CSV table of C-alpha atoms in Angstrom, one decimal:
chain,number,residue,atom,x,y,z
A,1,UNK,CA,140.5,83.0,151.0
A,2,UNK,CA,139.4,85.1,148.0
A,3,UNK,CA,142.9,86.5,147.6
A,4,UNK,CA,144.3,83.0,147.5
A,5,UNK,CA,141.7,81.8,145.0
A,6,UNK,CA,142.7,84.8,142.8
A,7,UNK,CA,146.3,83.4,142.7
A,8,UNK,CA,145.0,79.9,142.3
A,9,UNK,CA,143.2,80.8,139.1
A,10,UNK,CA,145.8,83.3,137.8
A,11,UNK,CA,145.9,82.7,134.0
A,12,UNK,CA,149.6,83.0,133.7
A,13,UNK,CA,150.3,80.1,136.0
A,14,UNK,CA,147.4,77.9,135.0
A,15,UNK,CA,149.6,75.3,133.2
A,16,UNK,CA,152.2,75.2,135.9
A,17,UNK,CA,152.9,72.1,138.0
A,18,UNK,CA,150.4,71.9,140.8
A,19,UNK,CA,153.0,71.9,143.6
A,20,UNK,CA,154.6,75.1,142.3
A,21,UNK,CA,151.3,76.8,141.8
A,22,UNK,CA,150.1,75.8,145.2
A,23,UNK,CA,153.2,77.3,146.8
A,24,UNK,CA,152.2,80.7,145.4
A,25,UNK,CA,148.6,80.2,146.7
A,26,UNK,CA,149.9,79.5,150.2
A,27,UNK,CA,152.1,82.6,150.1
A,28,UNK,CA,149.1,84.7,149.0
A,29,UNK,CA,147.1,83.4,151.9
A,30,UNK,CA,149.9,84.2,154.3
A,31,UNK,CA,150.1,87.8,153.0
A,32,UNK,CA,146.4,88.3,153.2
A,33,UNK,CA,146.1,87.0,156.7
A,34,UNK,CA,149.1,89.0,157.8
A,35,UNK,CA,147.6,92.2,156.5
A,36,UNK,CA,144.3,91.4,158.3
A,37,UNK,CA,146.1,90.5,161.6
A,38,UNK,CA,144.7,87.0,161.5
A,39,UNK,CA,147.8,84.8,161.2
A,40,UNK,CA,146.2,82.6,163.9
A,41,UNK,CA,144.0,81.2,161.1
A,42,UNK,CA,147.0,80.3,158.9
A,43,UNK,CA,147.1,76.6,159.7
A,44,UNK,CA,143.4,76.1,159.1
A,45,UNK,CA,143.4,78.2,155.9
A,46,UNK,CA,146.5,76.4,154.6
A,47,UNK,CA,145.0,72.9,155.1
A,48,UNK,CA,141.8,74.0,153.5
A,49,UNK,CA,143.5,75.4,150.4
A,50,UNK,CA,145.5,72.1,150.0
A,51,UNK,CA,142.2,70.2,150.1
A,52,UNK,CA,140.6,72.7,147.8
A,53,UNK,CA,143.2,72.0,145.2
A,54,UNK,CA,142.5,68.3,145.4
A,55,UNK,CA,138.8,68.8,145.0
A,56,UNK,CA,139.0,71.5,142.3
A,57,UNK,CA,140.8,69.3,139.8
A,58,UNK,CA,137.7,67.1,139.8
A,59,UNK,CA,135.3,69.9,138.8
A,60,UNK,CA,137.5,72.6,137.0
A,61,UNK,CA,136.6,72.0,133.4
A,62,UNK,CA,137.5,75.6,132.3
A,63,UNK,CA,140.5,77.8,132.0
A,64,UNK,CA,140.8,81.3,133.6
A,65,UNK,CA,140.9,84.3,131.3
A,66,UNK,CA,140.7,87.3,133.8
A,67,UNK,CA,140.7,87.5,137.6
A,68,UNK,CA,139.4,90.3,139.7
A,69,UNK,CA,138.5,92.3,136.7
A,70,UNK,CA,136.8,95.7,137.1
A,71,UNK,CA,134.1,96.2,134.5
A,72,UNK,CA,132.1,99.3,133.8
A,73,UNK,CA,129.2,99.7,131.4
A,74,UNK,CA,127.2,102.7,130.2
A,75,UNK,CA,123.6,102.4,131.3
A,76,UNK,CA,121.3,102.9,128.3
A,77,UNK,CA,117.9,104.6,128.3
A,78,UNK,CA,115.3,101.8,128.2
A,79,UNK,CA,113.0,104.0,126.0
A,80,UNK,CA,115.9,105.0,123.6
A,81,UNK,CA,118.5,102.1,123.7
A,82,UNK,CA,120.8,104.1,121.4
A,83,UNK,CA,121.2,106.8,124.0
A,84,UNK,CA,122.8,106.5,127.4
A,85,UNK,CA,121.2,107.7,130.6
A,86,UNK,CA,122.4,111.0,132.1
A,87,UNK,CA,122.1,112.6,135.5
A,88,UNK,CA,120.5,116.0,135.9
A,89,UNK,CA,123.9,117.7,135.7
A,90,UNK,CA,124.7,115.9,132.4
A,91,UNK,CA,127.0,113.2,133.6
A,92,UNK,CA,126.6,109.7,132.1
A,93,UNK,CA,125.3,106.9,134.3
A,94,UNK,CA,127.8,104.0,134.5
A,95,UNK,CA,127.3,100.6,136.2
A,96,UNK,CA,130.5,99.3,137.7
A,97,UNK,CA,131.3,95.9,139.2
A,98,UNK,CA,134.1,93.4,139.8
A,99,UNK,CA,134.1,90.0,138.3
A,100,UNK,CA,136.0,87.4,140.4
A,101,UNK,CA,136.8,85.2,137.5
A,102,UNK,CA,136.1,85.1,133.7
A,103,UNK,CA,136.5,81.6,132.5
A,104,UNK,CA,136.3,79.9,129.1
A,105,UNK,CA,135.5,76.2,128.4
A,106,UNK,CA,136.6,73.9,125.7
A,107,UNK,CA,133.7,75.0,123.5
A,108,UNK,CA,134.8,78.7,123.6
A,109,UNK,CA,131.9,79.6,125.9
A,110,UNK,CA,132.6,82.4,128.4
A,111,UNK,CA,131.4,82.2,132.0
A,112,UNK,CA,131.2,84.7,134.9
A,113,UNK,CA,132.5,82.8,138.0
A,114,UNK,CA,131.7,84.0,141.5
A,115,UNK,CA,133.5,82.7,144.5
A,116,UNK,CA,131.0,82.5,147.4
A,117,UNK,CA,132.2,81.6,150.9
A,118,UNK,CA,129.4,79.8,152.8
A,119,UNK,CA,129.0,78.5,156.3
A,120,UNK,CA,127.2,75.1,156.7
A,121,UNK,CA,124.4,75.6,154.1
A,122,UNK,CA,124.3,75.8,150.3
A,123,UNK,CA,122.4,78.6,148.7
A,124,UNK,CA,118.9,77.5,147.5
A,125,UNK,CA,118.6,76.9,143.7
A,126,UNK,CA,116.0,79.6,143.4
A,127,UNK,CA,118.3,82.1,144.9
A,128,UNK,CA,121.1,81.2,142.5
A,129,UNK,CA,118.8,81.5,139.5
A,130,UNK,CA,117.7,85.0,140.6
A,131,UNK,CA,121.2,86.2,141.5
A,132,UNK,CA,120.9,89.8,140.2
A,133,UNK,CA,124.6,90.6,140.8
A,134,UNK,CA,125.8,87.7,138.7
A,135,UNK,CA,123.3,88.5,135.9
A,136,UNK,CA,124.3,92.2,136.0
A,137,UNK,CA,128.0,91.2,135.7
A,138,UNK,CA,127.2,89.2,132.5
A,139,UNK,CA,125.4,92.2,131.1
A,140,UNK,CA,128.1,94.7,132.1
A,141,UNK,CA,130.9,92.5,130.6
A,142,UNK,CA,129.0,92.3,127.2
A,143,UNK,CA,128.7,96.1,127.2
A,144,UNK,CA,132.3,96.7,128.1
A,145,UNK,CA,133.7,94.1,125.7
A,146,UNK,CA,131.7,94.5,122.6
A,147,UNK,CA,131.3,91.3,120.6
A,148,UNK,CA,131.5,88.9,123.5
A,149,UNK,CA,128.5,86.8,124.6
A,150,UNK,CA,128.4,85.3,128.1
A,151,UNK,CA,127.1,81.8,128.2
A,152,UNK,CA,126.1,82.1,131.9
A,153,UNK,CA,127.2,82.1,135.5
A,154,UNK,CA,129.2,79.6,137.6
A,155,UNK,CA,128.7,79.8,141.3
A,156,UNK,CA,131.7,78.4,143.2
A,157,UNK,CA,130.3,77.8,146.7
A,158,UNK,CA,132.9,77.0,149.4
A,159,UNK,CA,131.8,75.9,152.9
A,160,UNK,CA,134.8,77.3,154.8
A,161,UNK,CA,133.3,76.4,158.2
A,162,UNK,CA,132.7,72.8,157.4
A,163,UNK,CA,136.1,71.4,158.6
A,164,UNK,CA,134.6,68.0,159.7
A,165,UNK,CA,134.5,66.6,156.2
A,166,UNK,CA,138.0,67.7,155.1
A,167,UNK,CA,139.7,64.6,153.6
A,168,UNK,CA,143.3,64.2,152.7
A,169,UNK,CA,144.5,66.1,149.7
A,170,UNK,CA,145.1,62.9,147.7
A,171,UNK,CA,141.5,61.6,147.8
A,172,UNK,CA,140.5,63.1,144.5
A,173,UNK,CA,141.2,60.7,141.7
A,174,UNK,CA,138.7,61.5,138.9
A,175,UNK,CA,140.0,64.7,137.4
A,176,UNK,CA,137.8,66.8,135.3
A,177,UNK,CA,138.6,67.4,131.6
A,178,UNK,CA,140.7,70.6,132.1
A,179,UNK,CA,141.3,73.3,129.6
A,180,UNK,CA,145.0,74.2,129.2
A,181,UNK,CA,146.2,77.7,128.9
A,182,UNK,CA,148.3,77.0,125.8
A,183,UNK,CA,145.3,75.5,123.9
A,184,UNK,CA,143.2,77.5,121.4
A,185,UNK,CA,140.5,77.7,124.1
A,186,UNK,CA,142.8,78.3,127.0
A,187,UNK,CA,143.1,81.0,129.6
A,188,UNK,CA,145.2,84.1,129.4
A,189,UNK,CA,144.2,84.9,125.8
A,190,UNK,CA,143.2,88.2,124.4
A,191,UNK,CA,139.5,89.0,124.5
A,192,UNK,CA,137.2,89.1,122.7
A,193,UNK,CA,138.3,86.0,120.9
A,194,UNK,CA,137.1,84.5,117.7
A,195,UNK,CA,134.9,81.5,118.4
A,196,UNK,CA,136.3,78.5,116.5
A,197,UNK,CA,134.0,76.6,114.1
A,198,UNK,CA,135.1,73.3,115.5
A,199,UNK,CA,134.1,74.6,119.0
A,200,UNK,CA,130.7,75.6,117.8
A,201,UNK,CA,130.2,72.2,116.2
A,202,UNK,CA,131.2,70.5,119.5
A,203,UNK,CA,128.4,72.2,121.4
A,204,UNK,CA,125.5,69.8,122.0
A,205,UNK,CA,122.0,70.8,121.1
A,206,UNK,CA,120.5,69.4,124.3
A,207,UNK,CA,122.5,71.3,126.8
A,208,UNK,CA,121.1,71.4,130.3
A,209,UNK,CA,120.5,74.8,131.7
A,210,UNK,CA,121.7,73.8,135.2
A,211,UNK,CA,124.7,71.6,135.9
A,212,UNK,CA,125.7,71.0,139.5
A,213,UNK,CA,128.7,69.1,140.9
A,214,UNK,CA,129.7,68.7,144.6
A,215,UNK,CA,133.2,67.7,145.8
A,216,UNK,CA,133.5,67.9,149.6
A,217,UNK,CA,132.8,71.4,150.8
A,218,UNK,CA,132.8,72.7,147.2
A,219,UNK,CA,129.7,73.0,145.1
A,220,UNK,CA,129.9,74.1,141.5
A,221,UNK,CA,126.7,75.3,140.0
A,222,UNK,CA,126.7,76.2,136.3
A,223,UNK,CA,123.6,78.1,135.1
A,224,UNK,CA,123.1,79.0,131.4
A,225,UNK,CA,121.7,82.5,130.9
A,226,UNK,CA,119.6,83.4,127.8
A,227,UNK,CA,120.1,86.5,125.8
A,228,UNK,CA,116.7,87.8,127.0
A,229,UNK,CA,117.6,87.1,130.6
A,230,UNK,CA,120.9,89.1,130.4
A,231,UNK,CA,119.2,92.0,128.5
A,232,UNK,CA,116.5,92.1,131.2
A,233,UNK,CA,119.2,92.6,133.8
A,234,UNK,CA,120.4,95.7,131.9
A,235,UNK,CA,116.9,97.1,131.7
A,236,UNK,CA,116.4,96.6,135.4
A,237,UNK,CA,119.6,98.5,136.1
A,238,UNK,CA,118.4,101.3,133.9
A,239,UNK,CA,115.0,101.5,135.7
A,240,UNK,CA,116.7,101.7,139.1
A,241,UNK,CA,119.2,104.3,137.8
A,242,UNK,CA,116.4,106.5,136.6
A,243,UNK,CA,114.8,106.4,140.1
A,244,UNK,CA,118.2,107.1,141.7
A,245,UNK,CA,119.2,110.0,139.5
A,246,UNK,CA,115.8,111.7,139.3
A,247,UNK,CA,115.7,115.2,140.7
A,248,UNK,CA,113.9,115.0,144.1
A,249,UNK,CA,110.6,116.8,144.5
A,250,UNK,CA,111.0,119.7,146.9
A,251,UNK,CA,107.9,120.8,148.9
A,252,UNK,CA,107.5,123.9,151.1
A,253,UNK,CA,108.3,123.3,154.7
A,254,UNK,CA,107.4,126.4,156.7
A,255,UNK,CA,109.3,127.0,159.9
A,256,UNK,CA,111.5,129.4,161.8
A,257,UNK,CA,114.1,129.3,159.0
A,258,UNK,CA,111.6,131.1,156.7
A,259,UNK,CA,112.7,134.5,158.3
A,260,UNK,CA,116.1,134.2,156.7
A,261,UNK,CA,115.1,132.3,153.5
A,262,UNK,CA,115.7,134.1,150.2
A,263,UNK,CA,112.8,132.2,148.6
A,264,UNK,CA,110.2,133.6,151.0
A,265,UNK,CA,108.2,135.6,148.3
A,266,UNK,CA,107.8,132.7,145.8
A,267,UNK,CA,106.9,130.4,148.7
A,268,UNK,CA,104.2,132.8,149.9
A,269,UNK,CA,102.9,133.0,146.4
A,270,UNK,CA,102.5,129.2,146.3
A,271,UNK,CA,100.6,129.2,149.6
A,272,UNK,CA,98.3,131.9,148.2
A,273,UNK,CA,97.6,129.7,145.2
A,274,UNK,CA,99.5,132.0,142.7
A,275,UNK,CA,102.1,130.9,140.2
A,276,UNK,CA,105.6,131.6,141.5
A,277,UNK,CA,107.3,131.3,138.1
A,278,UNK,CA,107.2,135.0,137.4
A,279,UNK,CA,108.9,135.8,140.8
A,280,UNK,CA,111.5,133.1,140.2
A,281,UNK,CA,112.3,134.3,136.7
A,282,UNK,CA,112.7,138.0,137.7
A,283,UNK,CA,114.5,137.5,141.0
A,284,UNK,CA,116.6,134.3,140.6
A,285,UNK,CA,118.7,132.6,138.0
A,286,UNK,CA,119.6,128.9,137.5
A,287,UNK,CA,123.2,127.8,137.9
A,288,UNK,CA,124.7,126.5,134.7
A,289,UNK,CA,126.2,123.0,134.5
A,290,UNK,CA,129.6,124.5,134.1
A,291,UNK,CA,129.5,126.5,137.4
A,292,UNK,CA,131.3,124.2,139.7
A,293,UNK,CA,133.4,124.9,142.8
A,294,UNK,CA,137.1,124.4,142.1
A,295,UNK,CA,138.5,121.6,144.3
A,296,UNK,CA,141.1,122.3,147.0
A,297,UNK,CA,144.7,121.3,146.4
A,298,UNK,CA,145.0,117.6,146.4
A,299,UNK,CA,141.3,117.0,146.4
A,300,UNK,CA,141.0,116.1,142.7
A,301,UNK,CA,143.2,115.2,139.8
A,302,UNK,CA,143.0,114.0,136.2
A,303,UNK,CA,144.7,111.4,134.1
A,304,UNK,CA,148.0,111.9,132.4
A,305,UNK,CA,147.4,109.3,129.7
A,306,UNK,CA,147.6,110.0,126.0
A,307,UNK,CA,145.1,112.7,125.0
A,308,UNK,CA,144.3,113.6,128.6
A,309,UNK,CA,143.7,117.2,129.5
A,310,UNK,CA,143.0,119.0,132.8
A,311,UNK,CA,139.4,120.1,133.6
A,312,UNK,CA,138.4,123.6,132.5
A,313,UNK,CA,138.6,125.2,136.0
C-alpha cells in the first residue's frame, strides 16, 4: 500500500489524467505484492486503491514535492548550539529519517505528510499531537534544507481493514481545491523555494491549529507546529543522543577471569583504596582515534564522487 501511495503522489505525474496515473498506481501495487509473495491480496488492494483515489480528490488540497525522501541532520549540542555533538571517537552525531511525502499548499506552506495504515480505530488526537517522529522529521528537514520552514504535519490515516464501508469509486463529488504541479506553488519544484508575497497575503490570521477531514476509511489530520515546538524536538533528540553516546561507566567485576586480566594491578589498587592512575600511566597507553583496524576486502568502501578520497588506511 505504501509503495502504491508513493506512486500516487509522485510529483512528476501529479497533473496527469487520473486514469493514466491510477494505472501506474495499480502496477506499483502488483509489483510490491509480487515481491512480498502476497498476490492473493491483489484484488482487495486494487479495489481499495481505486476507492482511495475517489476519496483523496475530496481532501487533497496540496501538491507533492518529494516522496520517500531520506533526510539527515547534524545534532547540535544543546549547551552550544553552534557546535555539533560528537561521539567519544570524534564522529559527528547525525539524526536520519525518511519522510513519506513533502507537500506544499496554495499558500506556499510546506507540510510533512505521514501515511499511517490503521486497522479499525483512528489514532487519538493526543497521540497525534505528541507524535515525536513527525515532529523530528520537521526539525530534520529544516536542518537539512536551510531556509525552509515547515508549517506542520499531516497525518494521512488509512483504515485498510475496514472493507465494509468501501463505496463505489464514483461517489466522491466534492473535490478539494487541488494545487497543480505547473502552478507557482505546485509540486516537483526545486527546494527551498521563495515564498511569494501574494501567498503570504493569502494566509489568514485566524488559522486553526488542527484541521481534520474524513472521507470513508481515510482521515486527514493537519496539525500546525510552532517554531518552538519544532526546536524542542531537536533539543530532545540532542539530549537522547548525549545519553546514547556517553562512554559507559566500567566498574570492577572480580571473578575467575582476573587471573588472566592485564589490569589486575590497577584493579587491586582500587580495591585497596589507592589511586590507580600512576599504574595506568606507567604500564598502559591509550589508543589514538586514528588507530583503527583495516576492514577486510569487500567490507568497506568509499564514495567516488567529485572530491572523494579513500580513507587513510
